[in-house]
Short mmCIF file of C-alpha atoms in Angstrom, two decimals:
data_model
loop_
_atom_site.label_atom_id
_atom_site.label_comp_id
_atom_site.label_asym_id
_atom_site.label_seq_id
_atom_site.Cartn_x
_atom_site.Cartn_y
_atom_site.Cartn_z
CA UNK A 1 -0.09 0.05 -0.17
CA UNK A 2 3.14 2.26 0.51
CA UNK A 3 3.43 2.12 -3.33
CA UNK A 4 0.20 4.01 -4.03
CA UNK A 5 1.58 7.31 -2.22
CA UNK A 6 4.63 7.15 -3.99
CA UNK A 7 3.28 7.19 -7.67
CA UNK A 8 0.89 9.80 -6.52
CA UNK A 9 3.69 11.76 -5.81
CA UNK A 10 5.40 11.32 -9.06
CA UNK A 11 2.17 12.03 -10.92
CA UNK A 12 1.63 15.43 -8.90
CA UNK A 13 5.47 16.34 -9.98
CA UNK A 14 5.41 15.29 -13.56
CA UNK A 15 2.16 17.22 -13.90
CA UNK A 16 3.52 20.21 -12.23
CA UNK A 17 6.60 20.27 -14.78
CA UNK A 18 6.02 22.86 -17.52
CA UNK A 19 6.53 21.76 -20.96
CA UNK A 20 8.13 24.37 -23.41
CA UNK A 21 6.80 24.34 -26.96
CA UNK A 22 8.57 25.44 -30.04
CA UNK A 23 6.30 28.11 -32.31
CA UNK A 24 7.29 28.63 -35.97
CA UNK A 25 6.72 32.08 -38.01
CA UNK A 26 6.87 32.54 -41.73
CA UNK A 27 4.96 33.68 -44.85
CA UNK A 28 2.67 31.51 -46.43
CA UNK A 29 1.57 27.98 -44.95
CA UNK A 30 3.01 25.82 -42.76
CA UNK A 31 3.96 27.89 -40.17
CA UNK A 32 2.32 28.66 -36.78
CA UNK A 33 2.24 32.33 -37.15
CA UNK A 34 2.56 35.18 -39.75
CA UNK A 35 4.20 37.70 -37.47
CA UNK A 36 6.82 37.70 -34.78
CA UNK A 37 4.56 39.66 -32.57
CA UNK A 38 1.75 37.23 -32.98
CA UNK A 39 3.84 34.45 -32.02
CA UNK A 40 5.28 36.26 -28.84
CA UNK A 41 1.75 36.86 -28.01
CA UNK A 42 0.81 33.13 -28.35
CA UNK A 43 4.01 31.81 -26.24
CA UNK A 44 4.46 30.95 -22.71
CA UNK A 45 7.33 31.36 -20.61
CA UNK A 46 10.22 29.08 -21.76
CA UNK A 47 8.96 28.82 -25.52
CA UNK A 48 11.14 28.88 -28.35
CA UNK A 49 10.05 31.01 -31.65
CA UNK A 50 11.47 30.16 -34.58
CA UNK A 51 11.61 32.71 -37.18
CA UNK A 52 11.75 31.82 -41.09
CA UNK A 53 13.67 33.81 -43.84
CA UNK A 54 11.68 36.95 -44.95
CA UNK A 55 11.24 40.47 -43.96
CA UNK A 56 9.16 41.39 -40.94
CA UNK A 57 7.54 44.84 -41.28
CA UNK A 58 4.52 46.62 -40.99
CA UNK A 59 3.22 46.45 -44.66
CA UNK A 60 3.84 42.41 -43.78
CA UNK A 61 1.23 42.68 -40.59
CA UNK A 62 4.23 42.92 -38.36
CA UNK A 63 3.49 45.70 -34.97
CA UNK A 64 6.16 47.21 -33.37
CA UNK A 65 7.39 47.22 -30.67
CA UNK A 66 7.70 43.44 -30.46
CA UNK A 67 7.44 43.00 -26.78
CA UNK A 68 9.11 40.25 -24.94
CA UNK A 69 7.34 40.06 -21.57
CA UNK A 70 8.57 36.57 -20.70
CA UNK A 71 11.59 34.09 -20.65
CA UNK A 72 11.69 33.38 -24.49
CA UNK A 73 14.20 32.29 -27.26
CA UNK A 74 13.50 34.38 -30.42
CA UNK A 75 15.85 32.50 -33.18
CA UNK A 76 16.05 33.72 -36.80
CA UNK A 77 17.21 31.34 -39.31
CA UNK A 78 20.33 33.76 -40.04
CA UNK A 79 20.91 37.41 -39.85
CA UNK A 80 21.64 37.57 -43.43
CA UNK A 81 18.01 36.15 -43.87
CA UNK A 82 15.53 37.21 -41.42
CA UNK A 83 15.11 40.97 -41.26
CA UNK A 84 13.08 42.96 -38.83
CA UNK A 85 12.25 46.48 -39.54
CA UNK A 86 10.23 48.87 -37.88
CA UNK A 87 10.79 51.68 -40.21
CA UNK A 88 7.77 54.17 -40.07
CA UNK A 89 6.73 52.63 -36.84
CA UNK A 90 8.35 55.59 -34.57
CA UNK A 91 9.17 52.78 -32.15
CA UNK A 92 11.69 50.35 -30.92
CA UNK A 93 11.92 47.19 -33.07
CA UNK A 94 11.94 44.47 -29.88
CA UNK A 95 11.41 45.85 -26.18
CA UNK A 96 12.28 43.42 -23.47
CA UNK A 97 10.11 44.44 -20.12
CA UNK A 98 11.80 42.60 -16.76
CA UNK A 99 12.59 39.61 -18.36
CA UNK A 100 15.73 37.52 -17.29
CA UNK A 101 17.11 34.70 -19.31
CA UNK A 102 16.13 35.93 -22.73
CA UNK A 103 17.63 34.89 -26.19
CA UNK A 104 17.36 36.83 -29.20
CA UNK A 105 19.67 35.33 -32.27
CA UNK A 106 19.89 35.24 -35.79
CA UNK A 107 17.79 38.08 -36.68
CA UNK A 108 18.60 42.05 -38.43
CA UNK A 109 17.16 44.43 -36.48
CA UNK A 110 16.51 47.73 -38.39
CA UNK A 111 14.46 50.75 -38.31
CA UNK A 112 13.97 51.69 -35.04
CA UNK A 113 13.30 54.93 -33.27
CA UNK A 114 15.19 56.12 -30.19
CA UNK A 115 12.69 58.96 -29.45
CA UNK A 116 11.58 56.99 -26.89
CA UNK A 117 14.78 54.87 -25.82
CA UNK A 118 16.16 51.51 -27.24
CA UNK A 119 15.69 52.07 -31.05
CA UNK A 120 16.91 48.39 -32.19
CA UNK A 121 16.34 46.62 -28.70
CA UNK A 122 15.40 48.34 -25.47
CA UNK A 123 15.93 46.07 -22.28
CA UNK A 124 13.82 47.20 -19.22
CA UNK A 125 15.02 45.68 -15.91
CA UNK A 126 15.95 42.41 -17.63
CA UNK A 127 18.81 40.50 -19.08
CA UNK A 128 19.45 37.57 -21.18
CA UNK A 129 21.79 37.09 -24.30
CA UNK A 130 21.82 38.68 -27.84
CA UNK A 131 23.91 37.08 -30.31
CA UNK A 132 24.74 36.40 -34.04
CA UNK A 133 22.35 39.65 -34.85
CA UNK A 134 23.27 42.92 -36.88
CA UNK A 135 21.85 46.08 -35.10
CA UNK A 136 21.12 48.71 -38.12
#
């Protein structure tokens, strides 16, 4: 009879472990989301967002700033192939708000406004890793 409490304990522990998801962003079919902002909005802390090659701008339905407000990995296929362009939005391209352990990689980030701070990437009270990116 002692095995029942042990299995109940294991079930409780396994049910409480969060499983991270991988969301995909790209133009056309076969992707979870057409814009980075919509993928970020649908994500949960710990998720990874993979961004396919393309230009992500306001004419293609992107909204700026792209706000990371939870621990995420935002990974482009290559900074030469993934362009996130906020030209005309008068906003930062990516805003990070009170998030620890975020990751941004493989993107070219361009066209952001620094009028209110940031320009390319604006991090407020957080820390993470930004690598393999071009900031223009």
